Tab-separated table of N, CA and C in Angstrom:
chain	number	residue	atom	x	y	z
A	1493	LEU	N	-25.830	-11.047	-5.384
A	1493	LEU	CA	-24.746	-10.104	-5.111
A	1493	LEU	C	-23.434	-10.619	-5.685
A	1494	PHE	N	-23.130	-11.893	-5.419
A	1494	PHE	CA	-21.851	-12.434	-5.887
A	1494	PHE	C	-21.765	-12.390	-7.407
A	1495	ARG	N	-22.872	-12.707	-8.085
A	1495	ARG	CA	-22.856	-12.672	-9.553
A	1495	ARG	C	-22.593	-11.271	-10.072
A	1496	SER	N	-23.263	-10.274	-9.466
A	1496	SER	CA	-23.051	-8.900	-9.940
A	1496	SER	C	-21.635	-8.438	-9.617
A	1497	MET	N	-21.096	-8.895	-8.475
A	1497	MET	CA	-19.720	-8.554	-8.149
A	1497	MET	C	-18.789	-9.162	-9.199
A	1498	GLY	N	-19.059	-10.404	-9.568
A	1498	GLY	CA	-18.265	-11.063	-10.595
A	1498	GLY	C	-18.354	-10.323	-11.921
A	1499	LYS	N	-19.539	-9.845	-12.233
A	1499	LYS	CA	-19.736	-9.111	-13.484
A	1499	LYS	C	-18.955	-7.798	-13.463
A	1500	ARG	N	-19.000	-7.095	-12.346
A	1500	ARG	CA	-18.245	-5.843	-12.241
A	1500	ARG	C	-16.749	-6.105	-12.334
A	1501	ARG	N	-16.285	-7.175	-11.697
A	1501	ARG	CA	-14.865	-7.542	-11.756
A	1501	ARG	C	-14.472	-7.808	-13.215
A	1502	ARG	N	-15.295	-8.565	-13.923
A	1502	ARG	CA	-14.996	-8.862	-15.329
A	1502	ARG	C	-15.039	-7.583	-16.169
A	1503	SER	N	-15.920	-6.669	-15.820
A	1503	SER	CA	-15.991	-5.381	-16.522
A	1503	SER	C	-14.709	-4.578	-16.300
A	1504	ARG	N	-14.227	-4.568	-15.064
A	1504	ARG	CA	-12.984	-3.849	-14.762
A	1504	ARG	C	-11.806	-4.475	-15.513
A	1505	GLU	N	-11.783	-5.802	-15.563
A	1505	GLU	CA	-10.697	-6.481	-16.273
A	1505	GLU	C	-10.716	-6.119	-17.757
A	1506	LEU	N	-11.912	-6.047	-18.332
A	1506	LEU	CA	-12.029	-5.657	-19.739
A	1506	LEU	C	-11.552	-4.214	-19.931
A	1507	SER	N	-11.974	-3.309	-19.069
A	1507	SER	CA	-11.511	-1.918	-19.150
A	1507	SER	C	-9.997	-1.850	-19.043
A	1508	LEU	N	-9.448	-2.618	-18.111
A	1508	LEU	CA	-8.004	-2.658	-17.916
A	1508	LEU	C	-7.299	-3.085	-19.203
A	1509	LYS	N	-7.815	-4.111	-19.865
A	1509	LYS	CA	-7.199	-4.595	-21.110
A	1509	LYS	C	-7.225	-3.521	-22.190
A	1510	VAL	N	-8.352	-2.819	-22.296
A	1510	VAL	CA	-8.458	-1.766	-23.319
A	1510	VAL	C	-7.520	-0.604	-22.977
A	1511	LEU	N	-7.522	-0.175	-21.722
A	1511	LEU	CA	-6.643	0.927	-21.311
A	1511	LEU	C	-5.176	0.553	-21.499
A	1512	PHE	N	-4.846	-0.697	-21.221
A	1512	PHE	CA	-3.475	-1.158	-21.407
A	1512	PHE	C	-3.122	-1.139	-22.897
A	1513	HIS	N	-4.043	-1.579	-23.744
A	1513	HIS	CA	-3.854	-1.518	-25.199
A	1513	HIS	C	-3.569	-0.071	-25.630
A	1514	LEU	N	-4.300	0.870	-25.037
A	1514	LEU	CA	-4.144	2.281	-25.407
A	1514	LEU	C	-2.798	2.855	-24.958
A	1515	GLU	N	-2.112	2.178	-24.015
A	1515	GLU	CA	-0.761	2.598	-23.621
A	1515	GLU	C	0.210	2.464	-24.797
A	1516	PHE	N	-0.117	1.581	-25.731
A	1516	PHE	CA	0.792	1.259	-26.832
A	1516	PHE	C	0.274	1.712	-28.186
A	1517	SER	N	-0.891	2.331	-28.208
A	1517	SER	CA	-1.461	2.719	-29.492
A	1517	SER	C	-2.239	4.015	-29.366
A	1518	GLU	N	-2.370	4.683	-30.461
A	1518	GLU	CA	-3.104	5.956	-30.494
A	1518	GLU	C	-4.556	5.743	-30.911
A	1519	ASP	N	-5.042	4.517	-30.815
A	1519	ASP	CA	-6.407	4.204	-31.240
A	1519	ASP	C	-7.431	5.076	-30.517
A	1520	ASP	N	-8.551	5.278	-31.166
A	1520	ASP	CA	-9.704	5.907	-30.535
A	1520	ASP	C	-10.192	4.943	-29.444
A	1521	PRO	N	-10.477	5.433	-28.236
A	1521	PRO	CA	-10.894	4.527	-27.154
A	1521	PRO	C	-12.087	3.631	-27.510
A	1522	ALA	N	-13.089	4.187	-28.179
A	1522	ALA	CA	-14.258	3.378	-28.526
A	1522	ALA	C	-13.890	2.283	-29.535
A	1523	ALA	N	-13.036	2.610	-30.496
A	1523	ALA	CA	-12.583	1.607	-31.474
A	1523	ALA	C	-11.722	0.548	-30.787
A	1524	ALA	N	-10.868	0.984	-29.869
A	1524	ALA	CA	-10.033	0.044	-29.119
A	1524	ALA	C	-10.906	-0.887	-28.278
A	1525	PHE	N	-11.973	-0.338	-27.719
A	1525	PHE	CA	-12.898	-1.146	-26.921
A	1525	PHE	C	-13.489	-2.262	-27.775
A	1526	ASP	N	-13.966	-1.894	-28.966
A	1526	ASP	CA	-14.559	-2.906	-29.860
A	1526	ASP	C	-13.532	-3.957	-30.255
A	1527	LEU	N	-12.320	-3.521	-30.554
A	1527	LEU	CA	-11.241	-4.428	-30.946
A	1527	LEU	C	-10.933	-5.427	-29.827
A	1528	VAL	N	-10.748	-4.919	-28.620
A	1528	VAL	CA	-10.415	-5.792	-27.491
A	1528	VAL	C	-11.589	-6.724	-27.161
A	1529	CYS	N	-12.807	-6.202	-27.245
A	1529	CYS	CA	-13.980	-7.059	-27.005
A	1529	CYS	C	-14.005	-8.219	-27.992
A	1530	ASP	N	-13.734	-7.920	-29.251
A	1530	ASP	CA	-13.702	-8.974	-30.273
A	1530	ASP	C	-12.566	-9.959	-30.006
A	1531	ASP	N	-11.361	-9.434	-29.713
A	1531	ASP	CA	-10.190	-10.290	-29.484
A	1531	ASP	C	-10.364	-11.211	-28.286
A	1532	PHE	N	-11.001	-10.712	-27.211
A	1532	PHE	CA	-11.117	-11.490	-25.983
A	1532	PHE	C	-12.493	-12.127	-25.824
A	1533	GLY	N	-13.356	-11.929	-26.818
A	1533	GLY	CA	-14.690	-12.514	-26.755
A	1533	GLY	C	-15.462	-12.067	-25.518
A	1534	ALA	N	-15.448	-10.773	-25.252
A	1534	ALA	CA	-16.113	-10.234	-24.065
A	1534	ALA	C	-17.623	-10.484	-24.135
A	1535	SER	N	-18.189	-10.900	-23.001
A	1535	SER	CA	-19.631	-11.154	-22.976
A	1535	SER	C	-20.381	-9.824	-22.900
A	1536	GLU	N	-21.557	-9.822	-23.463
A	1536	GLU	CA	-22.368	-8.602	-23.549
A	1536	GLU	C	-22.679	-8.009	-22.178
A	1537	ASP	N	-22.823	-8.849	-21.154
A	1537	ASP	CA	-23.238	-8.342	-19.844
A	1537	ASP	C	-22.181	-7.477	-19.166
A	1538	VAL	N	-20.920	-7.575	-19.589
A	1538	VAL	CA	-19.886	-6.754	-18.950
A	1538	VAL	C	-19.566	-5.478	-19.737
A	1539	LYS	N	-20.034	-5.403	-20.956
A	1539	LYS	CA	-19.641	-4.281	-21.817
A	1539	LYS	C	-20.108	-2.901	-21.352
A	1540	PRO	N	-21.378	-2.708	-20.951
A	1540	PRO	CA	-21.810	-1.338	-20.615
A	1540	PRO	C	-20.997	-0.693	-19.485
A	1541	PHE	N	-20.830	-1.392	-18.358
A	1541	PHE	CA	-20.071	-0.839	-17.232
A	1541	PHE	C	-18.613	-0.646	-17.630
A	1542	SER	N	-18.076	-1.615	-18.343
A	1542	SER	CA	-16.681	-1.540	-18.769
A	1542	SER	C	-16.435	-0.332	-19.665
A	1543	LYS	N	-17.337	-0.105	-20.610
A	1543	LYS	CA	-17.171	1.026	-21.530
A	1543	LYS	C	-17.322	2.357	-20.796
A	1544	ASP	N	-18.244	2.409	-19.832
A	1544	ASP	CA	-18.389	3.622	-19.008
A	1544	ASP	C	-17.076	3.943	-18.297
A	1545	LEU	N	-16.470	2.923	-17.688
A	1545	LEU	CA	-15.198	3.125	-16.991
A	1545	LEU	C	-14.121	3.588	-17.962
A	1546	LEU	N	-14.008	2.901	-19.078
A	1546	LEU	CA	-12.992	3.229	-20.081
A	1546	LEU	C	-13.113	4.681	-20.535
A	1547	LEU	N	-14.294	5.069	-20.961
A	1547	LEU	CA	-14.479	6.424	-21.492
A	1547	LEU	C	-14.300	7.472	-20.395
A	1548	GLY	N	-14.685	7.127	-19.163
A	1548	GLY	CA	-14.483	8.039	-18.043
A	1548	GLY	C	-13.005	8.270	-17.764
A	1549	VAL	N	-12.238	7.183	-17.750
A	1549	VAL	CA	-10.793	7.303	-17.528
A	1549	VAL	C	-10.173	8.137	-18.640
A	1550	CYS	N	-10.535	7.850	-19.873
A	1550	CYS	CA	-9.958	8.584	-21.006
A	1550	CYS	C	-10.315	10.069	-20.956
A	1551	ALA	N	-11.538	10.374	-20.553
A	1551	ALA	CA	-11.982	11.771	-20.493
A	1551	ALA	C	-11.270	12.563	-19.395
A	1552	HIS	N	-10.821	11.886	-18.342
A	1552	HIS	CA	-10.223	12.574	-17.188
A	1552	HIS	C	-8.755	12.209	-16.976
A	1553	LEU	N	-8.109	11.718	-18.033
A	1553	LEU	CA	-6.752	11.170	-17.916
A	1553	LEU	C	-5.752	12.122	-17.273
A	1554	LYS	N	-5.726	13.375	-17.715
A	1554	LYS	CA	-4.745	14.328	-17.171
A	1554	LYS	C	-4.941	14.536	-15.667
A	1555	GLU	N	-6.190	14.700	-15.258
A	1555	GLU	CA	-6.501	14.886	-13.838
A	1555	GLU	C	-6.112	13.640	-13.028
A	1556	LEU	N	-6.437	12.468	-13.547
A	1556	LEU	CA	-6.104	11.215	-12.851
A	1556	LEU	C	-4.592	11.080	-12.705
A	1557	ASP	N	-3.872	11.348	-13.796
A	1557	ASP	CA	-2.413	11.233	-13.764
A	1557	ASP	C	-1.784	12.232	-12.789
A	1558	THR	N	-2.350	13.426	-12.713
A	1558	THR	CA	-1.843	14.428	-11.778
A	1558	THR	C	-2.003	13.943	-10.340
A	1559	LEU	N	-3.185	13.422	-10.019
A	1559	LEU	CA	-3.431	12.908	-8.668
A	1559	LEU	C	-2.514	11.733	-8.338
A	1560	ILE	N	-2.362	10.814	-9.274
A	1560	ILE	CA	-1.504	9.647	-9.059
A	1560	ILE	C	-0.053	10.098	-8.884
A	1561	GLY	N	0.380	11.022	-9.725
A	1561	GLY	CA	1.740	11.531	-9.635
A	1561	GLY	C	2.021	12.210	-8.311
A	1562	THR	N	1.048	12.958	-7.812
A	1562	THR	CA	1.190	13.643	-6.535
A	1562	THR	C	1.239	12.637	-5.378
A	1563	ALA	N	0.420	11.591	-5.463
A	1563	ALA	CA	0.321	10.611	-4.375
A	1563	ALA	C	1.499	9.642	-4.343
A	1564	SER	N	2.135	9.432	-5.488
A	1564	SER	CA	3.251	8.478	-5.542
A	1564	SER	C	4.558	9.249	-5.403
A	1565	LYS	N	4.804	9.714	-4.200
A	1565	LYS	CA	5.898	10.644	-3.917
A	1565	LYS	C	7.248	10.241	-4.499
A	1566	ASN	N	7.590	8.971	-4.391
A	1566	ASN	CA	8.924	8.536	-4.823
A	1566	ASN	C	8.969	8.020	-6.262
A	1567	TRP	N	7.839	8.071	-6.940
A	1567	TRP	CA	7.772	7.523	-8.298
A	1567	TRP	C	7.193	8.543	-9.262
A	1568	ARG	N	7.939	8.883	-10.288
A	1568	ARG	CA	7.365	9.686	-11.360
A	1568	ARG	C	6.370	8.797	-12.099
A	1569	LEU	N	5.309	9.395	-12.590
A	1569	LEU	CA	4.241	8.644	-13.237
A	1569	LEU	C	4.773	7.701	-14.322
A	1570	GLU	N	5.697	8.201	-15.136
A	1570	GLU	CA	6.204	7.380	-16.259
A	1570	GLU	C	7.086	6.220	-15.778
A	1571	ARG	N	7.503	6.241	-14.510
A	1571	ARG	CA	8.300	5.135	-13.972
A	1571	ARG	C	7.437	4.032	-13.376
A	1572	ILE	N	6.161	4.321	-13.136
A	1572	ILE	CA	5.255	3.301	-12.601
A	1572	ILE	C	4.975	2.297	-13.717
A	1573	ALA	N	5.015	1.016	-13.392
A	1573	ALA	CA	4.735	-0.032	-14.382
A	1573	ALA	C	3.403	0.259	-15.074
A	1574	LYS	N	3.370	0.040	-16.393
A	1574	LYS	CA	2.169	0.367	-17.176
A	1574	LYS	C	0.908	-0.300	-16.619
A	1575	VAL	N	1.013	-1.556	-16.212
A	1575	VAL	CA	-0.165	-2.247	-15.672
A	1575	VAL	C	-0.625	-1.565	-14.386
A	1576	ASP	N	0.312	-1.279	-13.486
A	1576	ASP	CA	-0.049	-0.630	-12.225
A	1576	ASP	C	-0.648	0.751	-12.472
A	1577	ARG	N	-0.050	1.500	-13.371
A	1577	ARG	CA	-0.543	2.845	-13.686
A	1577	ARG	C	-1.965	2.765	-14.248
A	1578	THR	N	-2.206	1.785	-15.089
A	1578	THR	CA	-3.529	1.617	-15.686
A	1578	THR	C	-4.564	1.265	-14.622
A	1579	ILE	N	-4.209	0.364	-13.714
A	1579	ILE	CA	-5.111	-0.007	-12.622
A	1579	ILE	C	-5.381	1.201	-11.727
A	1580	LEU	N	-4.339	1.970	-11.436
A	1580	LEU	CA	-4.507	3.174	-10.613
A	1580	LEU	C	-5.456	4.167	-11.276
A	1581	ARG	N	-5.309	4.369	-12.565
A	1581	ARG	CA	-6.198	5.303	-13.276
A	1581	ARG	C	-7.649	4.866	-13.138
A	1582	LEU	N	-7.883	3.585	-13.324
A	1582	LEU	CA	-9.234	3.032	-13.229
A	1582	LEU	C	-9.812	3.277	-11.836
A	1583	ALA	N	-9.032	2.969	-10.811
A	1583	ALA	CA	-9.514	3.107	-9.438
A	1583	ALA	C	-9.719	4.562	-9.041
A	1584	VAL	N	-8.797	5.435	-9.436
A	1584	VAL	CA	-8.930	6.849	-9.078
A	1584	VAL	C	-10.145	7.449	-9.786
A	1585	TYR	N	-10.382	7.026	-11.022
A	1585	TYR	CA	-11.603	7.474	-11.705
A	1585	TYR	C	-12.836	7.072	-10.889
A	1586	GLU	N	-12.865	5.817	-10.435
A	1586	GLU	CA	-14.005	5.364	-9.634
A	1586	GLU	C	-14.137	6.182	-8.353
A	1587	LEU	N	-13.014	6.433	-7.673
A	1587	LEU	CA	-13.056	7.202	-6.420
A	1587	LEU	C	-13.617	8.603	-6.646
A	1588	LEU	N	-13.241	9.222	-7.749
A	1588	LEU	CA	-13.647	10.604	-8.009
A	1588	LEU	C	-15.043	10.735	-8.606
A	1589	TYR	N	-15.399	9.824	-9.506
A	1589	TYR	CA	-16.581	10.052	-10.340
A	1589	TYR	C	-17.695	9.019	-10.227
A	1590	ARG	N	-17.475	7.948	-9.485
A	1590	ARG	CA	-18.517	6.917	-9.400
A	1590	ARG	C	-19.048	6.826	-7.975
A	1591	ASP	N	-20.059	7.638	-7.692
A	1591	ASP	CA	-20.671	7.638	-6.364
A	1591	ASP	C	-21.429	6.345	-6.086
A	1592	ASP	N	-21.710	5.580	-7.141
A	1592	ASP	CA	-22.432	4.314	-6.975
A	1592	ASP	C	-21.524	3.180	-6.495
A	1593	ILE	N	-20.221	3.446	-6.392
A	1593	ILE	CA	-19.277	2.415	-5.963
A	1593	ILE	C	-18.614	2.881	-4.663
A	1594	PRO	N	-18.769	2.116	-3.585
A	1594	PRO	CA	-18.107	2.501	-2.335
A	1594	PRO	C	-16.588	2.554	-2.523
A	1595	PRO	N	-15.921	3.589	-1.988
A	1595	PRO	CA	-14.473	3.715	-2.168
A	1595	PRO	C	-13.687	2.464	-1.787
A	1596	LYS	N	-14.091	1.803	-0.701
A	1596	LYS	CA	-13.382	0.592	-0.281
A	1596	LYS	C	-13.463	-0.498	-1.344
A	1597	VAL	N	-14.579	-0.559	-2.050
A	1597	VAL	CA	-14.738	-1.549	-3.122
A	1597	VAL	C	-13.777	-1.219	-4.261
A	1598	SER	N	-13.723	0.047	-4.656
A	1598	SER	CA	-12.816	0.454	-5.728
A	1598	SER	C	-11.369	0.123	-5.375
A	1599	ILE	N	-10.993	0.405	-4.141
A	1599	ILE	CA	-9.612	0.147	-3.712
A	1599	ILE	C	-9.331	-1.351	-3.675
A	1600	ASN	N	-10.250	-2.129	-3.081
A	1600	ASN	CA	-10.050	-3.588	-3.020
A	1600	ASN	C	-9.987	-4.209	-4.407
A	1601	GLU	N	-10.856	-3.758	-5.292
A	1601	GLU	CA	-10.852	-4.289	-6.663
A	1601	GLU	C	-9.513	-3.977	-7.343
A	1602	ALA	N	-9.018	-2.767	-7.152
A	1602	ALA	CA	-7.744	-2.375	-7.770
A	1602	ALA	C	-6.595	-3.216	-7.230
A	1603	VAL	N	-6.585	-3.444	-5.924
A	1603	VAL	CA	-5.540	-4.274	-5.316
A	1603	VAL	C	-5.601	-5.688	-5.891
A	1604	ASP	N	-6.815	-6.225	-6.010
A	1604	ASP	CA	-6.971	-7.574	-6.575
A	1604	ASP	C	-6.517	-7.628	-8.033
A	1605	LEU	N	-6.843	-6.594	-8.809
A	1605	LEU	CA	-6.374	-6.529	-10.201
A	1605	LEU	C	-4.847	-6.479	-10.254
A	1606	GLY	N	-4.265	-5.713	-9.335
A	1606	GLY	CA	-2.811	-5.623	-9.267
A	1606	GLY	C	-2.179	-6.970	-8.984
A	1607	LYS	N	-2.780	-7.709	-8.060
A	1607	LYS	CA	-2.258	-9.037	-7.720
A	1607	LYS	C	-2.394	-9.994	-8.908
A	1608	LYS	N	-3.477	-9.846	-9.664
A	1608	LYS	CA	-3.727	-10.763	-10.791
A	1608	LYS	C	-2.869	-10.427	-12.010
A	1609	PHE	N	-2.748	-9.131	-12.328
A	1609	PHE	CA	-2.110	-8.735	-13.588
A	1609	PHE	C	-0.723	-8.114	-13.420
A	1610	GLY	N	-0.388	-7.695	-12.218
A	1610	GLY	CA	0.879	-7.011	-11.997
A	1610	GLY	C	1.953	-7.925	-11.441
A	1611	THR	N	2.868	-7.329	-10.700
A	1611	THR	CA	3.969	-8.080	-10.099
A	1611	THR	C	3.607	-8.450	-8.659
A	1612	GLU	N	4.525	-9.110	-7.980
A	1612	GLU	CA	4.307	-9.475	-6.585
A	1612	GLU	C	4.052	-8.256	-5.708
A	1613	GLU	N	4.690	-7.141	-6.037
A	1613	GLU	CA	4.559	-5.929	-5.230
A	1613	GLU	C	3.377	-5.052	-5.631
A	1614	SER	N	2.747	-5.341	-6.758
A	1614	SER	CA	1.707	-4.449	-7.295
A	1614	SER	C	0.564	-4.187	-6.329
A	1615	GLY	N	0.063	-5.225	-5.668
A	1615	GLY	CA	-1.076	-5.048	-4.766
A	1615	GLY	C	-0.788	-4.046	-3.670
A	1616	ALA	N	0.360	-4.208	-3.003
A	1616	ALA	CA	0.727	-3.299	-1.905
A	1616	ALA	C	1.014	-1.895	-2.426
A	1617	PHE	N	1.675	-1.799	-3.573
A	1617	PHE	CA	1.997	-0.503	-4.181
A	1617	PHE	C	0.707	0.254	-4.515
A	1618	ILE	N	-0.211	-0.423	-5.183
A	1618	ILE	CA	-1.489	0.175	-5.580
A	1618	ILE	C	-2.286	0.582	-4.343
A	1619	ASN	N	-2.324	-0.287	-3.346
A	1619	ASN	CA	-3.047	0.006	-2.115
A	1619	ASN	C	-2.501	1.263	-1.440
A	1620	GLY	N	-1.184	1.396	-1.377
A	1620	GLY	CA	-0.571	2.560	-0.744
A	1620	GLY	C	-0.932	3.862	-1.436
A	1621	ILE	N	-0.845	3.860	-2.756
A	1621	ILE	CA	-1.162	5.084	-3.508
A	1621	ILE	C	-2.648	5.430	-3.405
A	1622	LEU	N	-3.509	4.425	-3.547
A	1622	LEU	CA	-4.950	4.693	-3.475
A	1622	LEU	C	-5.360	5.131	-2.077
A	1623	ASP	N	-4.754	4.552	-1.064
A	1623	ASP	CA	-5.043	4.946	0.305
A	1623	ASP	C	-4.663	6.415	0.518
A	1624	ASN	N	-3.520	6.797	-0.008
A	1624	ASN	CA	-3.049	8.179	0.077
A	1624	ASN	C	-4.041	9.119	-0.636
A	1625	ILE	N	-4.436	8.764	-1.848
A	1625	ILE	CA	-5.366	9.600	-2.622
A	1625	ILE	C	-6.710	9.698	-1.905
A	1626	TYR	N	-7.216	8.549	-1.442
A	1626	TYR	CA	-8.524	8.544	-0.771
A	1626	TYR	C	-8.486	9.378	0.505
A	1627	SER	N	-7.438	9.237	1.303
A	1627	SER	CA	-7.296	10.028	2.535
A	1627	SER	C	-7.276	11.518	2.216
A	1628	THR	N	-6.543	11.889	1.170
A	1628	THR	CA	-6.458	13.287	0.748
A	1628	THR	C	-7.823	13.798	0.280
A	1629	LEU	N	-8.521	12.988	-0.509
A	1629	LEU	CA	-9.846	13.391	-0.998
A	1629	LEU	C	-10.811	13.581	0.159
A	1630	MET	N	-10.778	12.679	1.134
A	1630	MET	CA	-11.688	12.775	2.277
A	1630	MET	C	-11.353	14.028	3.102
A	1631	ALA	N	-10.076	14.297	3.278
A	1631	ALA	CA	-9.668	15.501	4.027
A	1631	ALA	C	-10.143	16.756	3.293
A	1632	ASP	N	-10.010	16.748	1.946
A	1632	ASP	CA	-10.451	17.898	1.157
A	1632	ASP	C	-11.977	18.084	1.267
A	1633	LYS	N	-12.724	16.980	1.212
A	1633	LYS	CA	-14.183	17.056	1.322
A	1633	LYS	C	-14.600	17.617	2.678
A	1634	GLN	N	-13.920	17.175	3.723
A	1634	GLN	CA	-14.261	17.645	5.072
A	1634	GLN	C	-13.941	19.130	5.231
A	1635	SER	N	-12.845	19.576	4.623
A	1635	SER	CA	-12.503	20.993	4.741
A	1635	SER	C	-13.500	21.857	3.964
A	1636	LEU	N	-14.140	21.300	2.946
A	1636	LEU	CA	-15.154	22.042	2.191
A	1636	LEU	C	-16.451	22.163	2.973
A	1637	THR	N	-16.741	21.169	3.809
A	1637	THR	CA	-18.021	21.190	4.540
A	1637	THR	C	-17.927	21.894	5.885
A	1638	VAL	N	-16.719	22.216	6.321
A	1638	VAL	CA	-16.557	22.856	7.627
A	1638	VAL	C	-16.899	24.338	7.553
């Protein structure tokens, strides 16, 4: 379990690096993935999950940004630090589209990424927004089943 958790964490970190690269370039996501993998010497075992996350985030970017923008009441999306915004996109994609990942895992992983790659406040900031989004999603799901 710990090894696979480590592998998923490394996959998320790789996705984060590629998504962050795409904040500054108009590269094709798949080409950017190959470039970053080469630059950082990514191991083969993390690539499949990482690429799935990357392409999923890219495919649903507008929807993810809308949700993040709505949940971050006091912050316009473009004012959120690029690293934090990138981590949020990754986590919200997981919450919405990856039923194989428990929501608490996605949120905890995002908070940990924020602490590692962001500022001192990133972990708490990311946790607050994701908690808001997750609570809203759960409320919406319950209203659909009632």
